[in-house]
Coordinates of C-alpha atoms in Angstrom, one line a residue:
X184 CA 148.0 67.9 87.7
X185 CA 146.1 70.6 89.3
X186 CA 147.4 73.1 91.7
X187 CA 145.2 75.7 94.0
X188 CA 146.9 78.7 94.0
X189 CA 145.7 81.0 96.3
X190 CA 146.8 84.8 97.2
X191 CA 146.2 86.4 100.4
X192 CA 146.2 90.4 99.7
X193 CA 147.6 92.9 102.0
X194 CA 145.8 95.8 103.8
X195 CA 145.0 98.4 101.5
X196 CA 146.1 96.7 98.2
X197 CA 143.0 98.1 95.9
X198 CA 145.4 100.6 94.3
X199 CA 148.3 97.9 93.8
X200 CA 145.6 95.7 92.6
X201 CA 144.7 97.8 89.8
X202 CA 147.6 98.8 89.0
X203 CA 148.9 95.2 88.3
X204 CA 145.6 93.7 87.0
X205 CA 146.6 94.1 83.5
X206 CA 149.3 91.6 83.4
X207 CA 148.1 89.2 86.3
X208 CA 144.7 88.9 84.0
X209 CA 147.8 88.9 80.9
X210 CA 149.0 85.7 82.2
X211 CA 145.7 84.2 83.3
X212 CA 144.6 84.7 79.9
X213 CA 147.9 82.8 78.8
X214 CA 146.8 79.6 80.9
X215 CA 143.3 80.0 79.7
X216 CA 144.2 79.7 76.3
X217 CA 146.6 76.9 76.4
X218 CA 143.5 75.3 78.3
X219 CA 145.2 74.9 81.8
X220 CA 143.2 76.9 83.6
X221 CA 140.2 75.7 85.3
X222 CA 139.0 78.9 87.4
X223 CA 140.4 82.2 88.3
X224 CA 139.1 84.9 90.7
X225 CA 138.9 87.3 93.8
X226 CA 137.6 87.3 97.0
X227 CA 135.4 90.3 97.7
X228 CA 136.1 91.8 101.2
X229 CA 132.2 92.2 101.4
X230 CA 129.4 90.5 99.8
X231 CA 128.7 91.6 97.2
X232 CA 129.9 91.3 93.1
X233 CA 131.2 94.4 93.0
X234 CA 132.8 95.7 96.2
X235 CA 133.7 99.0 95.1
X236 CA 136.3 100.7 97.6
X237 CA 136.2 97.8 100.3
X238 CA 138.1 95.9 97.8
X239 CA 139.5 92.6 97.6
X240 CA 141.0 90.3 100.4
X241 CA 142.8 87.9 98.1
X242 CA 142.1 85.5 95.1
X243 CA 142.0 81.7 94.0
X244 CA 143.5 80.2 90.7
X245 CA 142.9 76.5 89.9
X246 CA 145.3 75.7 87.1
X247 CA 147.5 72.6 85.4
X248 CA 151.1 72.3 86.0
X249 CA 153.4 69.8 85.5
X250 CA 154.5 69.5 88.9
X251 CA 154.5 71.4 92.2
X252 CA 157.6 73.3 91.8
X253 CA 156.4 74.5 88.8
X254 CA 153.6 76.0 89.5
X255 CA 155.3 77.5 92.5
X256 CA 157.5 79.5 90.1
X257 CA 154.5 80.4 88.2
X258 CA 152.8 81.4 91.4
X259 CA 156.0 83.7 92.5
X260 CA 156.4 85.1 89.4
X261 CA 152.9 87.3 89.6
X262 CA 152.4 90.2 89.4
X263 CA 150.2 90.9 92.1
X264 CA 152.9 89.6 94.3
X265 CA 155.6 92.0 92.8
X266 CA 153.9 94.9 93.1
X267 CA 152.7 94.5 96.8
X268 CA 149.1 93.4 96.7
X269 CA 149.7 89.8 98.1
X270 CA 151.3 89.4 101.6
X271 CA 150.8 85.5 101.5
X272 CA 150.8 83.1 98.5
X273 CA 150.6 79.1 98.8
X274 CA 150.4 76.7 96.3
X275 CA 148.9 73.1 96.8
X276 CA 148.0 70.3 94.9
X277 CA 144.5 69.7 93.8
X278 CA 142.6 67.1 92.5
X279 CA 139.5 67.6 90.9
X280 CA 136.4 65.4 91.3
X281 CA 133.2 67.5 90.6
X282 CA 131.7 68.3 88.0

């Protein structure tokens, strides 16, 4: 099944973010190629592609676990949450209808 996981970054967390983006992408890269993951990204804090120093507010994962717990372990165990970047993380089923 699909789960939205999505991460809700703290004030300030552009330095964190960088920091750990290495092995957060690391283990998107891991869903990716065992073909689990459907999407992956941030969520500027302005708009634009590219926020440069106004950084990031959070980000969304779509991805395929076997259950709910799982994918709550796999959601705790990131990086971005370690280091300090997310103050807020939940994880919800998802069920995917379009496209």
């Amino acid at each position: 099944m699909w789960y939205v996981i999505t991460g809700i970054d703290t004030a300030d967390s552009l330095e964190r973010r960088m920091a750990a983006r290495p092995a957060h992408v690391a283990r998107l890269e891991q869903l990716r190629d065992a073909g689990r993951l459907l999407l992956a990204g941030p969520f500027p804090a302005i708009d634009a592609e590219d926020p440069g120093p106004a950084g990031f507010t959070g980000s969304l994962i779509v991805a395929e676990f076997g259950d709910l717990a799982t994918a709550q372990a796999w959601a705790d165990a990131d990086p971005y949450l370690a280091s300090g970047v997310y103050r807020e993380v939940s994880v919800r089923p998802f069920r995917k209808v379009l496209p």
